[in-house]
Short mmCIF file of C-alpha atoms in Angstrom, two decimals:
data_model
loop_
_atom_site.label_atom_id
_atom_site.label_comp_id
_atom_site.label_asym_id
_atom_site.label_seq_id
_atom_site.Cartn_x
_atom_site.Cartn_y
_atom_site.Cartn_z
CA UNK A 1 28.97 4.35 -9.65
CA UNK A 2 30.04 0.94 -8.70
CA UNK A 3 26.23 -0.14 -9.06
CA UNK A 4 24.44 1.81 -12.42
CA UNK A 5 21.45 1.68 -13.17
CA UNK A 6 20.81 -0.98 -15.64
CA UNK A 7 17.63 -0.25 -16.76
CA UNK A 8 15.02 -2.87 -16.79
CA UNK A 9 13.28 -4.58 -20.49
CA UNK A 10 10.33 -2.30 -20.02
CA UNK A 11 8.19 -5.23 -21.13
CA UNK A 12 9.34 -7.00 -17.90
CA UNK A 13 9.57 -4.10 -15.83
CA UNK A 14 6.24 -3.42 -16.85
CA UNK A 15 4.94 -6.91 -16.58
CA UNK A 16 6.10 -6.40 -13.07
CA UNK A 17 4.72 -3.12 -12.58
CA UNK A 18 1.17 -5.15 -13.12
CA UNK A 19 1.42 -7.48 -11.10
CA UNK A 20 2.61 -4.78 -8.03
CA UNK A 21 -0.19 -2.47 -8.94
CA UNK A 22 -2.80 -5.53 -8.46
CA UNK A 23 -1.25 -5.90 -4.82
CA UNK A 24 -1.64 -1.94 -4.21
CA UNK A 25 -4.99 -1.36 -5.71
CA UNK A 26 -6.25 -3.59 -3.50
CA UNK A 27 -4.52 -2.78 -0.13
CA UNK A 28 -5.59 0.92 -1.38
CA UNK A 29 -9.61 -0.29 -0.31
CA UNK A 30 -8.32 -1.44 3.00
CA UNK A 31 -5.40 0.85 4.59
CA UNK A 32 -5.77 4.21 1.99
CA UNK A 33 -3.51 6.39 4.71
CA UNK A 34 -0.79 4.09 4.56
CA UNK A 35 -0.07 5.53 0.94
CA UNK A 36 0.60 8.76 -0.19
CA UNK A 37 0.04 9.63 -3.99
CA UNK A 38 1.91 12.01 -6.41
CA UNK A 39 1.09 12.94 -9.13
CA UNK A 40 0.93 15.85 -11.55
CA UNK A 41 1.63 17.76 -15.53
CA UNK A 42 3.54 20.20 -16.79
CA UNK A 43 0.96 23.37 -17.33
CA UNK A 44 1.82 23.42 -21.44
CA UNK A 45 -1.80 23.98 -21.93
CA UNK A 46 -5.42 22.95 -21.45
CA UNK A 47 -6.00 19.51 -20.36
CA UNK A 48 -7.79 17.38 -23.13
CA UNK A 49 -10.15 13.94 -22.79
CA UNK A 50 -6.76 11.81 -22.86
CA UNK A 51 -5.88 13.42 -19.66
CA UNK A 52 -9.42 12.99 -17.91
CA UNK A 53 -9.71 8.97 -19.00
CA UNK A 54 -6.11 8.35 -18.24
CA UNK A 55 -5.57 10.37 -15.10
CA UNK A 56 -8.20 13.00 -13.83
CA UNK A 57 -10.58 10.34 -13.14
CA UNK A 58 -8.47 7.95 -11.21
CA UNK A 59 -7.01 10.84 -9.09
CA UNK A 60 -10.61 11.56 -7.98
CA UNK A 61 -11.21 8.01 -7.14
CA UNK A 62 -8.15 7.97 -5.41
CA UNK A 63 -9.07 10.99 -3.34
CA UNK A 64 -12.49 9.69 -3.09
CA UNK A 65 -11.03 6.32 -1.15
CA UNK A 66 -9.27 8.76 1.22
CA UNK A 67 -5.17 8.50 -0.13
CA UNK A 68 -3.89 11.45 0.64
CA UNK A 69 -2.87 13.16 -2.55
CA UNK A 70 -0.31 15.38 -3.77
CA UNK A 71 -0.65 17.28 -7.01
CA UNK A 72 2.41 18.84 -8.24
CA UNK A 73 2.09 21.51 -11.13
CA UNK A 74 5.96 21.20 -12.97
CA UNK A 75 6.26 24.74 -13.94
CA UNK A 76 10.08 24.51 -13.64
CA UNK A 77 9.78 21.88 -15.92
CA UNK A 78 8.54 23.40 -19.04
CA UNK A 79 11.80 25.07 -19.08
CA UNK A 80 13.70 21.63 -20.51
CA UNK A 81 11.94 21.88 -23.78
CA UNK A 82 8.94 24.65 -24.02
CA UNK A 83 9.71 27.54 -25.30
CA UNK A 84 6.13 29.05 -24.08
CA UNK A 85 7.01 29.83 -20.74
CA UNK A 86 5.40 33.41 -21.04
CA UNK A 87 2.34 31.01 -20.53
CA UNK A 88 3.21 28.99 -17.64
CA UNK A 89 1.06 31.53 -15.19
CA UNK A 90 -2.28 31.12 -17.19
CA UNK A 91 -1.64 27.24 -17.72
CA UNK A 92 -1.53 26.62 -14.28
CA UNK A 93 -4.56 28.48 -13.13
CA UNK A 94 -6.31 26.50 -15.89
CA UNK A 95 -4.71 23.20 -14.70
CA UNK A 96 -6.34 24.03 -11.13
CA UNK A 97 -9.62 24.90 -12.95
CA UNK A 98 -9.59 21.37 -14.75
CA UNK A 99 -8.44 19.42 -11.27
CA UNK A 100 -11.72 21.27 -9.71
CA UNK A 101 -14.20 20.82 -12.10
CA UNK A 102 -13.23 17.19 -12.32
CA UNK A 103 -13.85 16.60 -8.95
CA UNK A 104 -10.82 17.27 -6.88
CA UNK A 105 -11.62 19.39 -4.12
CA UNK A 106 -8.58 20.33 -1.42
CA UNK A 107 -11.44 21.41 1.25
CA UNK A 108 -12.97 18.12 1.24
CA UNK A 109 -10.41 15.35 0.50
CA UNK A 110 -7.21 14.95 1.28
CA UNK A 111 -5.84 16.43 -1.76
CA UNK A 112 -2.94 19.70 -2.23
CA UNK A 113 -2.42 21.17 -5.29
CA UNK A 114 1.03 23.07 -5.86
CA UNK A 115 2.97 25.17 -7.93
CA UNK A 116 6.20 23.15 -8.25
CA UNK A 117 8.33 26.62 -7.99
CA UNK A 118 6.58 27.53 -4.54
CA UNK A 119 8.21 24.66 -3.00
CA UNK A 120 12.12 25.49 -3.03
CA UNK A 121 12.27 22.50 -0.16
CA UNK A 122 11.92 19.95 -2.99
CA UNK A 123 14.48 21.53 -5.17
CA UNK A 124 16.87 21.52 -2.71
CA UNK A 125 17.13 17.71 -2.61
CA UNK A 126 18.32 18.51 -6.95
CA UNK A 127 22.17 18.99 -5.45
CA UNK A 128 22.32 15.80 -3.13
CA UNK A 129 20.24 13.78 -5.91
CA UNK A 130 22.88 14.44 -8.59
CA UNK A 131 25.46 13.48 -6.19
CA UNK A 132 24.26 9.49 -6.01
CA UNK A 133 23.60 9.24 -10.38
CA UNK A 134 26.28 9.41 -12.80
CA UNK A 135 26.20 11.19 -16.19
CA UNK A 136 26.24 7.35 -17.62
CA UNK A 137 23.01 7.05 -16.33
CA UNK A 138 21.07 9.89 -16.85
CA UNK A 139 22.07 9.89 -20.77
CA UNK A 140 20.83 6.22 -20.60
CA UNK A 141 17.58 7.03 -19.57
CA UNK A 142 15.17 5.83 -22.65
CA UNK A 143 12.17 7.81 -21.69
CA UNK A 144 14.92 11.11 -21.62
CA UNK A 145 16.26 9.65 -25.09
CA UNK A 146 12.90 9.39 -26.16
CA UNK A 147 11.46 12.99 -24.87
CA UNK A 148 14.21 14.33 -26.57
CA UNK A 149 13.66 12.70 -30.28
CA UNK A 150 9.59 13.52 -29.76
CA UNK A 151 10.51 17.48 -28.88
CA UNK A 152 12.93 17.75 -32.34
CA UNK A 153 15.50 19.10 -29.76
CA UNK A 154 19.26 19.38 -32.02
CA UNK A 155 20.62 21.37 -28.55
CA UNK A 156 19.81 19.88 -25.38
CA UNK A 157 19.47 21.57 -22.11
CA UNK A 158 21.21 20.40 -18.51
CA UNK A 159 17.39 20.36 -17.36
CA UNK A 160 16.35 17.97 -19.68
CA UNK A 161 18.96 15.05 -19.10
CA UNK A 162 18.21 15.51 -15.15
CA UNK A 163 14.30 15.65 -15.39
CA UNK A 164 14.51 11.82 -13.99
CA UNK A 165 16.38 13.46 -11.01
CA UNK A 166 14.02 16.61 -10.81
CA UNK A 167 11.01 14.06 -10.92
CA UNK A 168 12.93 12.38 -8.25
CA UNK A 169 13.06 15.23 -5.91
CA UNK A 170 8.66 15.24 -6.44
CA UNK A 171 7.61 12.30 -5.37
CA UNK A 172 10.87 12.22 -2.73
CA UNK A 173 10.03 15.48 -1.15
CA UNK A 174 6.76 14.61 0.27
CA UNK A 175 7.67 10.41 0.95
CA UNK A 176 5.43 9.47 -2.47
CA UNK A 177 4.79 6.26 -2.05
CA UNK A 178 2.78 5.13 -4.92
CA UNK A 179 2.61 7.03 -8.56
CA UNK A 180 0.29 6.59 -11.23
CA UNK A 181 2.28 6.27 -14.51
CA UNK A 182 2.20 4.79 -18.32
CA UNK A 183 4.69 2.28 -19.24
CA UNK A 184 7.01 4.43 -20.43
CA UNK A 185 7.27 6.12 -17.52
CA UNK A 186 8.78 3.15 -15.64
CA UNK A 187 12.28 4.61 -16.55
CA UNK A 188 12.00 7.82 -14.38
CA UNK A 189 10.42 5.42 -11.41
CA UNK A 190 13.25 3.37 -11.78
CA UNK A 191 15.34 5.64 -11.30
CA UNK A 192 13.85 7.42 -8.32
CA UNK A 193 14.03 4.18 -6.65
CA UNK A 194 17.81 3.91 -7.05
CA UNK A 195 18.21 7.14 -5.96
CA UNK A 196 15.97 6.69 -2.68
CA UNK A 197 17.68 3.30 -2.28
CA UNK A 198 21.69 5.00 -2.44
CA UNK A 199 20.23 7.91 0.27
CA UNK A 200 19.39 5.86 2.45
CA UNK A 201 22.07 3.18 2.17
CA UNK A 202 24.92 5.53 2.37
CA UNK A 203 23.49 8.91 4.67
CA UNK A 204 21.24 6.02 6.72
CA UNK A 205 21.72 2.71 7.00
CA UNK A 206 25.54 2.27 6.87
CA UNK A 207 25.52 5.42 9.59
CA UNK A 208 22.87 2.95 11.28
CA UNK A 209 20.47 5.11 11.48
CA UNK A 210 16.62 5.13 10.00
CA UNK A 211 16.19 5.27 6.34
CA UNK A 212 14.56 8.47 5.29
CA UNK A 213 13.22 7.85 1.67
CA UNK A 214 10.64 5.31 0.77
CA UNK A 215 10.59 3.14 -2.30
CA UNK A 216 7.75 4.44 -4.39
CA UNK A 217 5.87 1.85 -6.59
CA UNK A 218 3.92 2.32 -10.02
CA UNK A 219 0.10 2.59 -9.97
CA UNK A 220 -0.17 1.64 -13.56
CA UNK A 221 -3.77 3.14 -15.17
CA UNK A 222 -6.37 0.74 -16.36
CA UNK A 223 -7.37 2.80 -19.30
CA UNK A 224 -5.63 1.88 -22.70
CA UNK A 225 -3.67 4.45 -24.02
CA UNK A 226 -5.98 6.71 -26.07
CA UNK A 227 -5.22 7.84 -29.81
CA UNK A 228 -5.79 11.06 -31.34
CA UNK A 229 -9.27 11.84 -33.51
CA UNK A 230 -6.56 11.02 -36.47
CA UNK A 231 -6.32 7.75 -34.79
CA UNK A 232 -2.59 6.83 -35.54
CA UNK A 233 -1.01 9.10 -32.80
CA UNK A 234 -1.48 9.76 -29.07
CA UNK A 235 -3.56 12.54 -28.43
CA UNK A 236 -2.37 15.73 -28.37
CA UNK A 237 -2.72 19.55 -28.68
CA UNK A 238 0.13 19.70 -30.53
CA UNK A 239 -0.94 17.65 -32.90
CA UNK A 240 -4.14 19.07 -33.44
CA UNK A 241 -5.75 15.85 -32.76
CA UNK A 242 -7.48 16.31 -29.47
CA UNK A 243 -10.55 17.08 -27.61
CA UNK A 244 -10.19 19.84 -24.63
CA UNK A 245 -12.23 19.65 -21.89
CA UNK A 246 -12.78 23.65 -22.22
CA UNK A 247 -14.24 22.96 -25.21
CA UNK A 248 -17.44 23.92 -26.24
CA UNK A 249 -20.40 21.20 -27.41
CA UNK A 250 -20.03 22.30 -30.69
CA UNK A 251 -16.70 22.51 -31.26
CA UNK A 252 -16.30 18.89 -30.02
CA UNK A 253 -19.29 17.94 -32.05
CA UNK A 254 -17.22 19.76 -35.30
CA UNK A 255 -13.29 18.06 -33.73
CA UNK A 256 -15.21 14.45 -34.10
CA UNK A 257 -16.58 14.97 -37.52
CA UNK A 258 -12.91 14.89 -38.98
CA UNK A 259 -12.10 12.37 -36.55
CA UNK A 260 -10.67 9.50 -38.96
CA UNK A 261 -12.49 6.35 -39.53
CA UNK A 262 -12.05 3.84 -42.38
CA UNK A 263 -13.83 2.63 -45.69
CA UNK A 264 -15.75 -0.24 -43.74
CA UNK A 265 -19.54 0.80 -43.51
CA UNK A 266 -20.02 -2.23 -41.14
CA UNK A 267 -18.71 -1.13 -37.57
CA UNK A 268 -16.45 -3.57 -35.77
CA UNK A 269 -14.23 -3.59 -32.64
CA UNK A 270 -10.88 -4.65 -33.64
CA UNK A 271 -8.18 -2.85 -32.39
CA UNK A 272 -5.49 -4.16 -34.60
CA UNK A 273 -7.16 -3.83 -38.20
CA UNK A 274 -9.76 -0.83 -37.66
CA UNK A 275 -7.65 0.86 -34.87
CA UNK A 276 -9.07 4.12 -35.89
CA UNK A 277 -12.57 3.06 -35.43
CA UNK A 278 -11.53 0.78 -32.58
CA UNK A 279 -10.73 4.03 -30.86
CA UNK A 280 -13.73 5.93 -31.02
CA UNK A 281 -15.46 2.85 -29.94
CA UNK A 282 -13.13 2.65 -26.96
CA UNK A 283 -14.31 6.73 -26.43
CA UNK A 284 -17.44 5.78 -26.22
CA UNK A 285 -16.96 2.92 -24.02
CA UNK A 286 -15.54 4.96 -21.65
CA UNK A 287 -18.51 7.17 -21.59
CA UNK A 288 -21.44 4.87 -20.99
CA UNK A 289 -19.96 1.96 -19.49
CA UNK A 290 -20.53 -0.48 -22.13
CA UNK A 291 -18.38 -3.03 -24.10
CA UNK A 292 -17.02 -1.22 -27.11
CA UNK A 293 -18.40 -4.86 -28.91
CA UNK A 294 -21.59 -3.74 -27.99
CA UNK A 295 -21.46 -0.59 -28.58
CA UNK A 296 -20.00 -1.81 -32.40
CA UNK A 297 -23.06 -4.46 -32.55
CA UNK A 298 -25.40 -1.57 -31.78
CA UNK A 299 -23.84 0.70 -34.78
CA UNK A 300 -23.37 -1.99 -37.10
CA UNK A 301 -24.29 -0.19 -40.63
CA UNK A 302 -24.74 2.82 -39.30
CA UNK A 303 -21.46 3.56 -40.38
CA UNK A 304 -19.14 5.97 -39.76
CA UNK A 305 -21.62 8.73 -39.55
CA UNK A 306 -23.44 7.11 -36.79
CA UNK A 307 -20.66 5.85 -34.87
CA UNK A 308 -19.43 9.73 -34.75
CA UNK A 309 -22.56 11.03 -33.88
CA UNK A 310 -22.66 8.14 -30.71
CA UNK A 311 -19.54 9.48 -30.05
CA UNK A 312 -20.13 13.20 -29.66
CA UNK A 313 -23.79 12.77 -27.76
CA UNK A 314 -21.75 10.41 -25.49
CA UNK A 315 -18.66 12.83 -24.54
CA UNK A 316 -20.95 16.14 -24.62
CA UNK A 317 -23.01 14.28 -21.91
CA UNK A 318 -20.12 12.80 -19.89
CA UNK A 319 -18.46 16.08 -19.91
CA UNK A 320 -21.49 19.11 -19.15
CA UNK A 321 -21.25 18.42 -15.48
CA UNK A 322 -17.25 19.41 -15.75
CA UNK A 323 -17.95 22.27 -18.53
CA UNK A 324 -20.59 23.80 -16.44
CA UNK A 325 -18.29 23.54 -13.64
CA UNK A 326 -15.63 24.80 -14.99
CA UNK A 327 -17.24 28.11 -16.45
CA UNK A 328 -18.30 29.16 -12.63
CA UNK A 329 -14.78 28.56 -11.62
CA UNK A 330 -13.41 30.53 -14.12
CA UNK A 331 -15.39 33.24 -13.09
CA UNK A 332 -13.23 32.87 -9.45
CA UNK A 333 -9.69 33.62 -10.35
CA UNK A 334 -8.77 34.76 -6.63
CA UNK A 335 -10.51 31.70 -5.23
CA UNK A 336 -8.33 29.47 -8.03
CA UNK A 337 -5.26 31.80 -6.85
CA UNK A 338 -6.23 30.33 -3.15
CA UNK A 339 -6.45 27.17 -4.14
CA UNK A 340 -2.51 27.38 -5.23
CA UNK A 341 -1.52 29.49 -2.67
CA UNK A 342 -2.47 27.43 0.16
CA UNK A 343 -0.99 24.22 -1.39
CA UNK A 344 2.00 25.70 -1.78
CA UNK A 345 1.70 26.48 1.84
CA UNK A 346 1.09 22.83 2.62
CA UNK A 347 3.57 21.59 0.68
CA UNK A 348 6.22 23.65 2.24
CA UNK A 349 5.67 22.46 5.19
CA UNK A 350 5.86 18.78 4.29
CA UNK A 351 9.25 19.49 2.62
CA UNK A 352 10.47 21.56 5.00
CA UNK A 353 10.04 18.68 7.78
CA UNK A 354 11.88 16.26 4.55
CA UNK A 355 14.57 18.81 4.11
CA UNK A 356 15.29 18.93 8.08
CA UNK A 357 15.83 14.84 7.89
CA UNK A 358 18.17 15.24 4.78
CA UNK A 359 20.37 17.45 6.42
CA UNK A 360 20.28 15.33 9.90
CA UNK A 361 21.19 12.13 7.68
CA UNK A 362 24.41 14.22 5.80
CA UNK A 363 25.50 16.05 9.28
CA UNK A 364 24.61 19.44 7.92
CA UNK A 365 22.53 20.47 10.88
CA UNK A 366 23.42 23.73 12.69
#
């Protein structure tokens, strides 16, 4: 490639990111149908409080504003470094459960849920993808580098160096406009740009026709990135240091009472001395609405003890709507089934109308 991808500082690409997401979020009050959302996770298991602060919630209020919403369930995906895929089937239907009892609700908003291996119109854009990205690139990719070092992986899969092109092919498919992402993220949205960029530059633009692709943006999250109840690591089931929203009261109530602290009695906010407590307080926060300052001022010496016990009557409140929810959905497997089924439907047909436009662009037409 005469023009790699060179990718961006991710301080400044993120610094940028900010400032773009500012201009979206609010043009997102105003003109919500001119954007299309996609977003998604890999169904490795149960979805945990990280995943409702940092996503869940936002793609409801996204819904809720009236973007219409695509929510893509990467089951092909496990397959570049899960081993577990005798699971994938379950994980999904519990994904679906979660997305529900959260508030997501396809019948009312504007909002499809898919299997990602349902919709063999979006993988077909894989072969032309890898066409416009060189091997340089896709070994370059941090977040792949990174993926890769966090999984332990010694041999490494095809499917993992090209999960920025895969991901590519997602928010592609359907025209994504706008994804909600982390900072380290802003790799694989890099390079879906470039890749929507060298479509339509050399199958569109120098054929003078319309571009097809459009150049999706990051939506970054407003919620800092939550730690695990050990309070050093981001939370995770795999790390045994997270709270699932399929959890029981008690067995959250049990998860926070190891939930690491430190030997101050007096509770504080400060994130970069007492990050451990700093993140309960932050938990908590994001429960009631108040200042995690306040919240400290209220504990003070209380102590540990207290500020745990905050903590649990806080989440077990936020969360019984969704638990009760989620235990009369789970009694509706061929309704959740549905719910997947006619997605997958909708999907298809948005990709198939995509795929049509590919082919017209690269004279493959019949």
């Amino acid at each position: 490639m005469s023009d790699e991808i060179q990718y961006t500082d991710i301080n400044k690409s993120f610094e940028a990111a900010v400032e773009k997401s500012k201009i979206i979020e609010a043009d997102l009050l105003v003109n919500p149908k001119k954007y299309r959302v996609l977003t998604g996770d890999r169904p490795t298991g149960n979805l945990h409080i990280g995943h409702y602060f940092g996503s869940l919630q936002n793609r409801v209020r996204l819904a809720n504003l009236g973007v219409p919403t695509m929510i893509l369930i990467a089951d092909y995906q496990v397959l570049t470094d899960h081993d577990a895929f005798d699971k994938i089937s379950q994980n999904t239907k519990q994904l679906v459960i979660d997305y529900l009892a959260a508030g997501l609700n396809p019948e009312k908003q504007d909002v499809i849920i898919y299997p990602h291996s349902y919709v063999p119109e979006c993988n077909q854009l894989m072969l032309p993808f890898l066409t416009l990205v060189s091997n340089a690139e896709l070994s370059r990719n941090p977040t792949v580098k990174e993926e890769i070092e966090s999984a332990g992986l010694k041999n490494v899969n095809a499917g993992m160096y090209t999960y920025p092109v895969h991901q590519a092919c997602d928010i592609l498919f359907c025209k994504g406009n706008i994804v909600p992402v982390g900072k380290d993220q802003l790799p694989h949205l890099e390079m879906t740009r470039t890749i929507a960029n060298r479509f339509n530059r050399k199958f569109c633009l120098d054929m003078g026709k319309e571009p097809v692709f459009p150049e999706p943006q990051a939506l970054l999250s407003k919620t800092p990135m939550i730690l695990g109840l050990d309070g050093s690591q981001k939370m995770s089931k795999s790390r045994n240091n997270a709270i699932m929203l399929c959890a029981t009261e008690d067995e959250t109530a049990k998860m926070i009472k190891k939930a690491k602290t430190d030997g101050e009695r007096n509770i504080t906010y400060d994130p970069v001395n007492r990050p451990e407590v700093a993140n309960l307080l932050m938990l908590i926060s994001l429960c009631t609405k108040e200042t995690p300052e306040a919240i400290a001022a209220r504990i003070g010496e209380g102590g540990g003890g207290m500020l745990k016990n905050t903590l649990t009557e806080a989440l077990n409140e936020e969360l019984r709507p969704l638990r009760e929810e989620r235990k009369r959905l789970e009694a509706q497997p061929d309704y959740i089934r549905q719910v997947l089924l006619n997605g997958a439907e909708k999907a298809r047909e948005i990709g198939i109308k995509t795929l049509n436009e590919v082919r017209e662009r690269m004279n493959m037409m019949i």
